[in-house]
């Protein structure tokens, strides 16, 4: 008996599968929180040199208010620099305007810039640190660890470290789940995520934060891929496309809800804790989440597979033959006699072309999807609203995929969605930036259209990869 034939007898998407499928989909929400949290915990608020603590004692500038100090010592459009204090005082003396800084009552500041006329002043790097705007974010790793100016590379490094963790997690968890089973790897990923997220929220320096962020990337990716595999393996062939895209739709829900959580919790340490602690709840799944039947049979654990099948049949209200597991063993796809390796992707010219095509699609889709998702703060308007909308446009993209893929196949929807996303992104980047509110809004709309297109294509290539490659290679 073929495994898909068994699923038709058991119930392709019966009550047993629906409950466990929903439980696995909930993890997609938490996975999205950790995949995209850098948008908020690493956001770069407006900043300028801190001039409040500069020692101006004994000079005519010592009694200036904070606003007046800024107008004297901070150049326009130069966040990382300030005017040199001694040079400014020398220029004022040479201009002969020292007495005119204040009026007769010595109370009204007249403005140094106008008094100095066209005299240029020397700029220097900020001497007393930086002052950050608290209008949008209370505290981020950027403001706490001063990841600006000459330390700005730390922020981009943290993103690179996170995605390096995702790469390692995909490779390691894929291999381990094929050897030890999907279920233990899911719980290992959840445990790693809780530990790494908690330690990261307490990190006193970037040196401590980065390794933990790497582990978060590895853990969330590994657990998500295992959950996705379990979710799609437990349903029949008729529902497999729907299951894949519904699972990813929950990821989009996590995308949107992260915006709300970040809006309410604007301090990065508390935000990190808020999205990490809920992962502990997935430990309850130990008593509800079964191992993959496919994996159990292919590894000779027939008794466990039979027990799970009987429980599913009882819940779905169907009766199975006594020798159902033995008949499944005759299905070639259930046998573990063939061990796959990466070289199998390029063993023949036909397979090489197919693999290169799939890899290129993954490269393009990942670059554009995360490029748009992680840079919504650079769009005009509220970063929270833009981020929420960027998640919301994914839902209709997945709905269209569900409606089309079983009718017209995979290739043309993939091509058309990538074409739509690419054109929209190119147009969004080509719009002039002259401060026009209408153009800024149009650029945001085009970016969201691009997000819609790339989400559809990303979901399709995800599905195609699952259909083409065995889990260990995938």
CSV table of C-alpha atoms in Angstrom, one decimal:
chain,number,residue,atom,x,y,z
A,1,UNK,CA,0.0,0.0,0.0
A,2,UNK,CA,1.2,3.5,-0.8
A,3,UNK,CA,1.3,6.0,2.0
A,4,UNK,CA,-1.0,8.4,0.2
A,5,UNK,CA,-3.6,5.5,-0.2
A,6,UNK,CA,-3.5,5.0,3.6
A,7,UNK,CA,-4.1,8.7,4.2
A,8,UNK,CA,-7.2,8.5,2.0
A,9,UNK,CA,-8.5,5.6,4.1
A,10,UNK,CA,-7.5,7.2,7.4
A,11,UNK,CA,-9.0,10.6,6.4
A,12,UNK,CA,-6.8,13.0,4.5
A,13,UNK,CA,-7.6,15.8,6.9
A,14,UNK,CA,-9.6,14.3,9.7
A,15,UNK,CA,-10.1,15.6,13.2
A,16,UNK,CA,-6.8,14.0,14.4
A,17,UNK,CA,-4.8,15.8,11.8
A,18,UNK,CA,-6.7,19.1,12.1
A,19,UNK,CA,-6.0,19.4,15.8
A,20,UNK,CA,-2.3,18.6,15.5
A,21,UNK,CA,-1.9,20.7,12.3
A,22,UNK,CA,-3.3,23.7,14.1
A,23,UNK,CA,-0.9,23.2,17.0
A,24,UNK,CA,2.0,23.1,14.7
A,25,UNK,CA,0.8,26.2,12.9
A,26,UNK,CA,0.9,28.1,16.1
A,27,UNK,CA,4.6,27.7,16.2
A,28,UNK,CA,4.8,29.6,12.9
A,29,UNK,CA,3.6,32.7,14.8
A,30,UNK,CA,6.5,32.5,17.3
A,31,UNK,CA,8.9,31.7,14.5
A,32,UNK,CA,8.0,34.9,12.7
A,33,UNK,CA,8.5,36.9,15.9
A,34,UNK,CA,12.1,35.7,16.1
A,35,UNK,CA,12.8,35.8,12.4
A,36,UNK,CA,11.9,39.5,12.1
A,37,UNK,CA,12.5,41.0,15.6
A,38,UNK,CA,15.6,42.9,14.4
A,39,UNK,CA,13.3,45.4,12.7
A,40,UNK,CA,12.4,46.7,16.1
A,41,UNK,CA,15.1,45.6,18.6
A,42,UNK,CA,17.7,46.9,16.2
A,43,UNK,CA,15.9,50.0,14.9
A,44,UNK,CA,18.0,53.1,14.4
A,45,UNK,CA,16.2,56.1,16.0
A,46,UNK,CA,17.1,59.7,15.1
A,47,UNK,CA,20.2,60.8,16.9
A,48,UNK,CA,22.8,63.6,17.2
A,49,UNK,CA,25.8,64.4,19.3
A,50,UNK,CA,25.1,64.7,23.0
A,51,UNK,CA,26.0,68.4,23.8
A,52,UNK,CA,24.3,68.6,27.2
A,53,UNK,CA,27.4,67.3,29.1
A,54,UNK,CA,30.0,69.3,27.1
A,55,UNK,CA,32.0,71.5,29.6
A,56,UNK,CA,31.4,75.1,28.6
A,57,UNK,CA,32.3,76.6,32.0
A,58,UNK,CA,33.8,80.0,32.0
A,59,UNK,CA,32.7,80.8,28.4
A,60,UNK,CA,29.7,82.9,27.3
A,61,UNK,CA,28.0,79.7,26.3
A,62,UNK,CA,27.9,78.1,29.7
A,63,UNK,CA,24.3,79.2,30.5
A,64,UNK,CA,22.7,78.1,27.2
A,65,UNK,CA,19.7,75.9,27.3
A,66,UNK,CA,19.7,72.4,25.6
A,67,UNK,CA,18.0,73.8,22.6
A,68,UNK,CA,20.5,76.7,22.3
A,69,UNK,CA,23.4,74.3,22.7
A,70,UNK,CA,22.1,72.2,19.8
A,71,UNK,CA,21.8,75.2,17.6
A,72,UNK,CA,25.3,76.3,18.4
A,73,UNK,CA,27.2,73.0,18.3
A,74,UNK,CA,25.3,70.6,16.0
A,75,UNK,CA,25.7,71.1,12.2
A,76,UNK,CA,22.7,70.5,10.0
A,77,UNK,CA,22.5,67.0,8.5
A,78,UNK,CA,25.6,65.7,10.3
A,79,UNK,CA,24.5,63.2,12.9
A,80,UNK,CA,28.0,61.9,13.7
A,81,UNK,CA,29.7,65.3,14.1
A,82,UNK,CA,29.6,68.4,16.1
A,83,UNK,CA,31.2,71.8,15.8
A,84,UNK,CA,34.5,72.1,17.7
A,85,UNK,CA,33.8,74.1,20.9
A,86,UNK,CA,37.2,76.0,21.0
A,87,UNK,CA,37.0,76.8,17.3
A,88,UNK,CA,33.4,78.1,17.7
A,89,UNK,CA,34.6,80.4,20.6
A,90,UNK,CA,37.6,81.6,18.6
A,91,UNK,CA,35.4,82.4,15.6
A,92,UNK,CA,33.0,84.4,17.8
A,93,UNK,CA,35.9,86.4,19.2
A,94,UNK,CA,37.3,87.1,15.8
A,95,UNK,CA,33.9,88.1,14.5
A,96,UNK,CA,33.6,90.7,17.2
A,97,UNK,CA,30.1,89.6,18.2
A,98,UNK,CA,30.8,88.3,21.7
A,99,UNK,CA,28.7,90.9,23.5
A,100,UNK,CA,25.8,90.5,21.1
A,101,UNK,CA,25.1,86.9,22.0
A,102,UNK,CA,22.6,88.2,24.6
A,103,UNK,CA,20.4,91.3,24.7
A,104,UNK,CA,20.6,94.0,27.4
A,105,UNK,CA,19.1,91.8,30.0
A,106,UNK,CA,21.5,89.0,29.2
A,107,UNK,CA,18.5,86.6,28.6
A,108,UNK,CA,17.7,86.2,24.9
A,109,UNK,CA,20.1,84.2,22.7
A,110,UNK,CA,20.3,85.6,19.2
A,111,UNK,CA,21.8,82.6,17.3
A,112,UNK,CA,25.4,81.9,16.7
A,113,UNK,CA,25.0,80.8,13.1
A,114,UNK,CA,23.7,84.2,12.0
A,115,UNK,CA,26.3,86.0,14.0
A,116,UNK,CA,29.2,84.0,12.4
A,117,UNK,CA,27.9,84.7,8.9
A,118,UNK,CA,29.7,82.7,6.3
A,119,UNK,CA,32.6,81.7,8.5
A,120,UNK,CA,33.1,78.0,8.4
A,121,UNK,CA,33.7,76.0,11.6
A,122,UNK,CA,35.7,72.9,12.2
A,123,UNK,CA,33.7,69.7,12.9
A,124,UNK,CA,34.8,66.9,15.0
A,125,UNK,CA,33.4,63.5,16.0
A,126,UNK,CA,31.0,63.5,18.9
A,127,UNK,CA,33.0,64.0,22.1
A,128,UNK,CA,30.4,63.1,24.7
A,129,UNK,CA,28.4,60.3,23.0
A,130,UNK,CA,25.0,60.5,21.4
A,131,UNK,CA,21.5,61.6,22.2
A,132,UNK,CA,18.7,59.5,20.7
A,133,UNK,CA,15.1,60.4,20.0
A,134,UNK,CA,12.6,58.5,22.1
A,135,UNK,CA,9.6,59.5,20.0
A,136,UNK,CA,9.3,56.1,18.3
A,137,UNK,CA,11.4,53.7,20.3
A,138,UNK,CA,12.3,53.8,24.0
A,139,UNK,CA,15.5,51.7,23.7
A,140,UNK,CA,17.0,49.5,21.0
A,141,UNK,CA,20.3,47.7,20.7
A,142,UNK,CA,21.3,50.6,18.4
A,143,UNK,CA,20.8,53.2,21.1
A,144,UNK,CA,21.9,51.2,24.1
A,145,UNK,CA,25.2,50.0,22.5
A,146,UNK,CA,25.7,53.1,20.3
A,147,UNK,CA,25.7,51.2,17.0
A,148,UNK,CA,26.0,54.3,15.0
A,149,UNK,CA,28.7,56.2,13.1
A,150,UNK,CA,31.9,54.2,13.4
A,151,UNK,CA,30.1,51.4,15.2
A,152,UNK,CA,27.3,51.1,12.7
A,153,UNK,CA,28.8,47.9,11.2
A,154,UNK,CA,27.7,46.0,14.4
A,155,UNK,CA,24.0,46.3,13.3
A,156,UNK,CA,24.6,44.8,9.8
A,157,UNK,CA,26.9,42.2,11.4
A,158,UNK,CA,24.1,41.1,13.7
A,159,UNK,CA,21.8,40.5,10.8
A,160,UNK,CA,24.5,38.5,9.0
A,161,UNK,CA,25.2,36.5,12.1
A,162,UNK,CA,21.5,35.7,12.5
A,163,UNK,CA,21.2,34.5,8.9
A,164,UNK,CA,24.4,32.5,9.3
A,165,UNK,CA,22.6,30.8,12.2
A,166,UNK,CA,19.6,30.1,10.0
A,167,UNK,CA,21.8,28.5,7.4
A,168,UNK,CA,23.5,26.3,10.1
A,169,UNK,CA,20.1,25.5,11.6
A,170,UNK,CA,18.6,24.4,8.3
A,171,UNK,CA,21.6,22.1,7.6
A,172,UNK,CA,22.0,20.6,11.1
A,173,UNK,CA,18.4,20.2,12.0
A,174,UNK,CA,17.7,18.7,8.5
A,175,UNK,CA,20.4,16.0,9.1
A,176,UNK,CA,19.4,15.3,12.7
A,177,UNK,CA,15.7,15.1,12.0
A,178,UNK,CA,16.3,12.5,9.3
A,179,UNK,CA,18.4,10.5,11.8
A,180,UNK,CA,16.7,11.0,15.1
A,181,UNK,CA,13.2,12.0,14.1
A,182,UNK,CA,11.2,15.1,13.6
A,183,UNK,CA,9.7,15.3,17.1
A,184,UNK,CA,12.8,15.5,19.2
A,185,UNK,CA,14.3,18.0,16.9
A,186,UNK,CA,11.3,20.3,17.2
A,187,UNK,CA,11.6,20.3,21.0
A,188,UNK,CA,15.3,20.8,20.9
A,189,UNK,CA,14.8,23.8,18.7
A,190,UNK,CA,12.2,25.2,21.1
A,191,UNK,CA,14.6,24.7,24.0
A,192,UNK,CA,17.4,26.4,22.2
A,193,UNK,CA,15.2,29.3,21.3
A,194,UNK,CA,14.1,29.9,24.9
A,195,UNK,CA,17.6,29.7,26.3
A,196,UNK,CA,19.2,31.9,23.5
A,197,UNK,CA,16.4,34.4,23.6
A,198,UNK,CA,16.5,34.8,27.3
A,199,UNK,CA,20.3,35.2,27.5
A,200,UNK,CA,20.2,37.7,24.5
A,201,UNK,CA,17.7,39.8,26.4
A,202,UNK,CA,20.2,40.0,29.3
A,203,UNK,CA,23.3,40.6,27.2
A,204,UNK,CA,25.5,43.4,28.5
A,205,UNK,CA,27.5,43.8,25.3
A,206,UNK,CA,27.2,43.0,21.6
A,207,UNK,CA,29.9,40.3,22.1
A,208,UNK,CA,27.4,38.4,24.3
A,209,UNK,CA,24.4,39.3,22.1
A,210,UNK,CA,25.7,38.1,18.8
A,211,UNK,CA,26.4,34.4,19.7
A,212,UNK,CA,22.9,34.2,21.3
A,213,UNK,CA,21.4,35.8,18.2
A,214,UNK,CA,23.2,33.2,16.0
A,215,UNK,CA,21.6,30.4,18.2
A,216,UNK,CA,18.2,32.0,17.8
A,217,UNK,CA,18.5,31.9,14.1
A,218,UNK,CA,19.6,28.3,14.1
A,219,UNK,CA,16.9,27.2,16.6
A,220,UNK,CA,13.9,29.0,15.1
A,221,UNK,CA,14.8,27.9,11.5
A,222,UNK,CA,15.4,24.3,12.6
A,223,UNK,CA,12.2,24.0,14.6
A,224,UNK,CA,10.1,25.8,11.9
A,225,UNK,CA,11.3,23.5,9.1
A,226,UNK,CA,10.6,20.4,11.3
A,227,UNK,CA,7.2,21.7,12.2
A,228,UNK,CA,6.5,22.5,8.5
A,229,UNK,CA,7.5,19.0,7.5
A,230,UNK,CA,5.4,17.4,10.3
A,231,UNK,CA,2.4,19.5,9.3
A,232,UNK,CA,2.6,18.6,5.6
A,233,UNK,CA,3.4,14.9,6.2
A,234,UNK,CA,0.3,14.2,8.3
A,235,UNK,CA,-2.3,15.3,5.7
A,236,UNK,CA,-3.4,13.6,2.5
A,237,UNK,CA,-2.2,14.6,-1.0
A,238,UNK,CA,-5.4,16.5,-1.7
A,239,UNK,CA,-4.8,18.9,1.2
A,240,UNK,CA,-1.0,19.1,1.0
A,241,UNK,CA,-1.0,22.4,-0.9
A,242,UNK,CA,-3.5,24.0,1.4
A,243,UNK,CA,-1.6,22.7,4.5
A,244,UNK,CA,1.6,24.2,3.3
A,245,UNK,CA,0.2,27.7,2.6
A,246,UNK,CA,-2.0,27.7,5.7
A,247,UNK,CA,1.1,27.0,7.8
A,248,UNK,CA,2.9,29.9,6.1
A,249,UNK,CA,-0.2,32.1,6.7
A,250,UNK,CA,0.3,31.6,10.4
A,251,UNK,CA,3.8,32.9,9.9
A,252,UNK,CA,2.2,36.1,8.4
A,253,UNK,CA,0.0,36.3,11.5
A,254,UNK,CA,3.1,36.3,13.5
A,255,UNK,CA,4.5,39.0,11.2
A,256,UNK,CA,1.5,41.3,11.9
A,257,UNK,CA,1.2,40.6,15.6
A,258,UNK,CA,4.9,41.4,16.1
A,259,UNK,CA,4.1,45.0,15.0
A,260,UNK,CA,1.5,45.2,17.8
A,261,UNK,CA,3.7,43.7,20.4
A,262,UNK,CA,6.6,46.1,19.5
A,263,UNK,CA,4.2,49.0,19.5
A,264,UNK,CA,3.2,48.2,23.1
A,265,UNK,CA,6.7,47.2,24.3
A,266,UNK,CA,9.3,49.7,23.0
A,267,UNK,CA,12.2,48.6,25.1
A,268,UNK,CA,14.2,46.0,23.3
A,269,UNK,CA,15.1,43.8,26.3
A,270,UNK,CA,11.4,43.5,27.3
A,271,UNK,CA,10.4,42.9,23.7
A,272,UNK,CA,12.9,40.0,23.4
A,273,UNK,CA,11.6,38.5,26.6
A,274,UNK,CA,7.9,39.0,25.5
A,275,UNK,CA,8.5,37.0,22.2
A,276,UNK,CA,10.7,34.3,23.9
A,277,UNK,CA,8.7,33.2,26.9
A,278,UNK,CA,5.6,32.0,24.9
A,279,UNK,CA,7.9,29.4,23.3
A,280,UNK,CA,8.0,27.6,26.7
A,281,UNK,CA,4.3,26.8,26.1
A,282,UNK,CA,5.2,24.5,23.2
A,283,UNK,CA,6.7,22.1,25.7
A,284,UNK,CA,3.1,21.0,26.4
A,285,UNK,CA,3.1,19.5,22.9
A,286,UNK,CA,5.2,16.7,24.2
A,287,UNK,CA,2.0,15.0,25.2
A,288,UNK,CA,0.1,15.8,21.9
A,289,UNK,CA,2.5,15.8,19.1
A,290,UNK,CA,3.2,12.4,17.4
A,291,UNK,CA,6.3,11.5,15.5
A,292,UNK,CA,6.1,11.3,11.7
A,293,UNK,CA,4.6,8.0,10.6
A,294,UNK,CA,6.7,8.1,7.5
A,295,UNK,CA,9.9,8.4,9.5
A,296,UNK,CA,8.9,5.7,12.0
A,297,UNK,CA,8.2,3.1,9.4
A,298,UNK,CA,11.3,4.0,7.3
A,299,UNK,CA,13.4,3.4,10.5
A,300,UNK,CA,11.8,0.1,11.4
A,301,UNK,CA,9.8,1.4,14.4
A,302,UNK,CA,6.6,-0.3,13.3
A,303,UNK,CA,5.0,-0.7,16.7
A,304,UNK,CA,5.1,3.1,17.4
A,305,UNK,CA,3.8,3.8,13.9
A,306,UNK,CA,0.9,1.3,14.4
A,307,UNK,CA,0.0,2.9,17.7
A,308,UNK,CA,-0.2,6.4,16.2
A,309,UNK,CA,-2.2,5.1,13.2
A,310,UNK,CA,-4.7,3.4,15.6
A,311,UNK,CA,-5.1,6.6,17.6
A,312,UNK,CA,-5.7,8.6,14.5
A,313,UNK,CA,-8.2,6.1,13.1
A,314,UNK,CA,-10.1,6.1,16.4
A,315,UNK,CA,-10.3,9.9,16.5
A,316,UNK,CA,-11.3,10.1,12.8
A,317,UNK,CA,-13.9,7.3,13.2
A,318,UNK,CA,-12.4,4.8,10.8
A,319,UNK,CA,-11.2,1.2,11.1
A,320,UNK,CA,-7.9,0.0,9.8
A,321,UNK,CA,-6.7,-3.5,8.8
A,322,UNK,CA,-4.5,-5.3,11.3
A,323,UNK,CA,-1.6,-5.5,8.8
A,324,UNK,CA,-1.7,-1.9,7.7
A,325,UNK,CA,1.9,-1.1,8.8
A,326,UNK,CA,3.2,-4.3,7.1
A,327,UNK,CA,1.5,-3.3,3.9
A,328,UNK,CA,3.1,0.2,4.1
A,329,UNK,CA,6.5,-1.4,4.3
A,330,UNK,CA,6.0,-2.5,0.7
A,331,UNK,CA,5.9,1.1,-0.4
A,332,UNK,CA,9.4,1.9,-1.8
A,333,UNK,CA,9.1,5.5,-0.6
A,334,UNK,CA,8.9,4.2,3.0
A,335,UNK,CA,12.1,2.2,2.9
A,336,UNK,CA,15.4,3.6,4.2
A,337,UNK,CA,17.6,1.5,2.0
A,338,UNK,CA,18.7,4.6,0.0
A,339,UNK,CA,20.7,7.3,1.8
A,340,UNK,CA,20.7,10.6,0.1
A,341,UNK,CA,23.6,13.1,0.0
A,342,UNK,CA,24.1,16.6,-1.3
A,343,UNK,CA,25.9,15.2,-4.4
A,344,UNK,CA,22.7,13.6,-5.5
A,345,UNK,CA,21.5,17.1,-6.4
A,346,UNK,CA,24.1,17.2,-9.2
A,347,UNK,CA,24.5,13.6,-10.0
A,348,UNK,CA,23.0,14.0,-13.5
A,349,UNK,CA,22.8,16.9,-15.9
A,350,UNK,CA,19.0,17.0,-15.6
A,351,UNK,CA,19.2,17.0,-11.8
A,352,UNK,CA,21.9,19.6,-11.9
A,353,UNK,CA,19.8,22.0,-14.0
A,354,UNK,CA,16.8,21.5,-11.8
A,355,UNK,CA,18.8,22.0,-8.6
A,356,UNK,CA,20.5,25.2,-9.9
A,357,UNK,CA,17.1,26.6,-10.9
A,358,UNK,CA,15.7,25.9,-7.5
A,359,UNK,CA,18.7,27.3,-5.7
A,360,UNK,CA,18.6,30.5,-7.8
A,361,UNK,CA,14.9,30.9,-7.0
A,362,UNK,CA,15.6,30.5,-3.3
A,363,UNK,CA,18.4,33.1,-3.5
A,364,UNK,CA,16.3,35.7,-5.2
A,365,UNK,CA,13.2,35.1,-3.1
A,366,UNK,CA,15.0,35.1,0.2
A,367,UNK,CA,17.0,38.3,-0.7
A,368,UNK,CA,13.9,40.2,-1.8
A,369,UNK,CA,11.5,38.9,0.9
A,370,UNK,CA,13.8,39.6,3.8
A,371,UNK,CA,15.1,42.8,2.1
A,372,UNK,CA,11.5,44.1,2.1
A,373,UNK,CA,10.6,42.7,5.5
A,374,UNK,CA,13.6,43.9,7.4
A,375,UNK,CA,13.7,47.4,6.0
A,376,UNK,CA,10.1,48.6,6.4
A,377,UNK,CA,11.5,51.2,8.9
A,378,UNK,CA,13.0,53.0,5.9
A,379,UNK,CA,9.6,53.6,4.3
A,380,UNK,CA,7.7,56.8,4.9
A,381,UNK,CA,5.1,56.7,7.7
A,382,UNK,CA,4.8,54.7,10.9
A,383,UNK,CA,7.3,51.8,11.0
A,384,UNK,CA,4.7,49.8,13.0
A,385,UNK,CA,1.9,50.3,10.5
A,386,UNK,CA,4.2,49.7,7.5
A,387,UNK,CA,5.4,46.4,9.1
A,388,UNK,CA,1.9,45.3,9.9
A,389,UNK,CA,0.7,46.0,6.3
A,390,UNK,CA,3.8,44.1,5.0
A,391,UNK,CA,2.6,41.1,6.9
A,392,UNK,CA,-1.1,41.5,6.0
A,393,UNK,CA,-0.4,41.5,2.2
A,394,UNK,CA,1.0,38.0,2.6
A,395,UNK,CA,-2.4,36.5,3.4
A,396,UNK,CA,-4.1,37.2,0.1
A,397,UNK,CA,-1.0,36.0,-1.7
A,398,UNK,CA,-1.3,32.6,0.0
A,399,UNK,CA,-5.0,32.5,-0.7
A,400,UNK,CA,-4.4,33.0,-4.4
A,401,UNK,CA,-1.8,30.3,-4.4
A,402,UNK,CA,-4.2,27.9,-2.8
A,403,UNK,CA,-6.8,28.6,-5.4
A,404,UNK,CA,-4.5,28.4,-8.4
A,405,UNK,CA,-1.7,25.9,-7.9
A,406,UNK,CA,-3.7,22.7,-8.2
A,407,UNK,CA,-5.5,24.0,-11.3
A,408,UNK,CA,-2.7,25.6,-13.3
A,409,UNK,CA,0.5,24.0,-11.8
A,410,UNK,CA,3.5,25.6,-10.1
A,411,UNK,CA,5.6,27.1,-12.9
A,412,UNK,CA,3.5,29.9,-14.3
A,413,UNK,CA,2.3,31.2,-10.9
A,414,UNK,CA,5.9,31.2,-9.8
A,415,UNK,CA,7.0,33.2,-12.9
A,416,UNK,CA,4.2,35.7,-12.8
A,417,UNK,CA,4.4,36.4,-9.1
A,418,UNK,CA,8.2,37.0,-9.3
A,419,UNK,CA,7.6,39.3,-12.3
A,420,UNK,CA,5.0,41.3,-10.4
A,421,UNK,CA,7.2,41.5,-7.3
A,422,UNK,CA,10.2,42.5,-9.3
A,423,UNK,CA,8.5,45.2,-11.4
A,424,UNK,CA,6.9,46.7,-8.3
A,425,UNK,CA,10.2,46.8,-6.4
A,426,UNK,CA,12.1,48.4,-9.3
A,427,UNK,CA,9.4,51.1,-9.7
A,428,UNK,CA,9.4,51.8,-5.9
A,429,UNK,CA,13.1,52.3,-5.9
A,430,UNK,CA,13.1,54.6,-9.0
A,431,UNK,CA,10.6,57.1,-7.6
A,432,UNK,CA,12.1,60.6,-7.0
A,433,UNK,CA,12.6,61.5,-3.3
A,434,UNK,CA,11.7,65.1,-3.3
A,435,UNK,CA,9.7,65.0,-0.1
A,436,UNK,CA,6.3,64.8,-1.8
A,437,UNK,CA,3.8,63.0,0.4
A,438,UNK,CA,2.0,61.6,-2.6
A,439,UNK,CA,5.2,60.1,-4.0
A,440,UNK,CA,6.2,58.7,-0.6
A,441,UNK,CA,2.8,57.0,-0.2
A,442,UNK,CA,3.0,55.6,-3.8
A,443,UNK,CA,6.4,54.2,-3.0
A,444,UNK,CA,5.0,52.4,0.0
A,445,UNK,CA,2.1,51.0,-2.0
A,446,UNK,CA,4.6,49.7,-4.7
A,447,UNK,CA,6.7,48.2,-2.0
A,448,UNK,CA,3.7,46.4,-0.6
A,449,UNK,CA,2.7,45.1,-4.1
A,450,UNK,CA,6.3,43.9,-4.4
A,451,UNK,CA,5.9,42.1,-1.0
A,452,UNK,CA,2.7,40.5,-2.3
A,453,UNK,CA,4.4,39.1,-5.4
A,454,UNK,CA,7.5,37.9,-3.6
A,455,UNK,CA,5.5,36.3,-0.9
A,456,UNK,CA,3.5,34.2,-3.4
A,457,UNK,CA,6.7,33.2,-5.2
A,458,UNK,CA,8.4,32.3,-2.0
A,459,UNK,CA,5.6,30.1,-0.9
A,460,UNK,CA,5.5,28.4,-4.3
A,461,UNK,CA,9.3,27.6,-4.3
A,462,UNK,CA,8.9,26.4,-0.7
A,463,UNK,CA,6.3,23.9,-1.9
A,464,UNK,CA,8.2,22.9,-5.0
A,465,UNK,CA,11.3,22.2,-3.0
A,466,UNK,CA,9.3,20.0,-0.6
A,467,UNK,CA,7.9,18.1,-3.5
A,468,UNK,CA,11.2,17.7,-5.4
A,469,UNK,CA,13.8,16.9,-2.7
A,470,UNK,CA,13.9,14.4,0.2
A,471,UNK,CA,14.0,16.0,3.6
A,472,UNK,CA,17.7,15.4,4.4
A,473,UNK,CA,18.7,17.2,1.1
A,474,UNK,CA,16.0,19.8,1.4
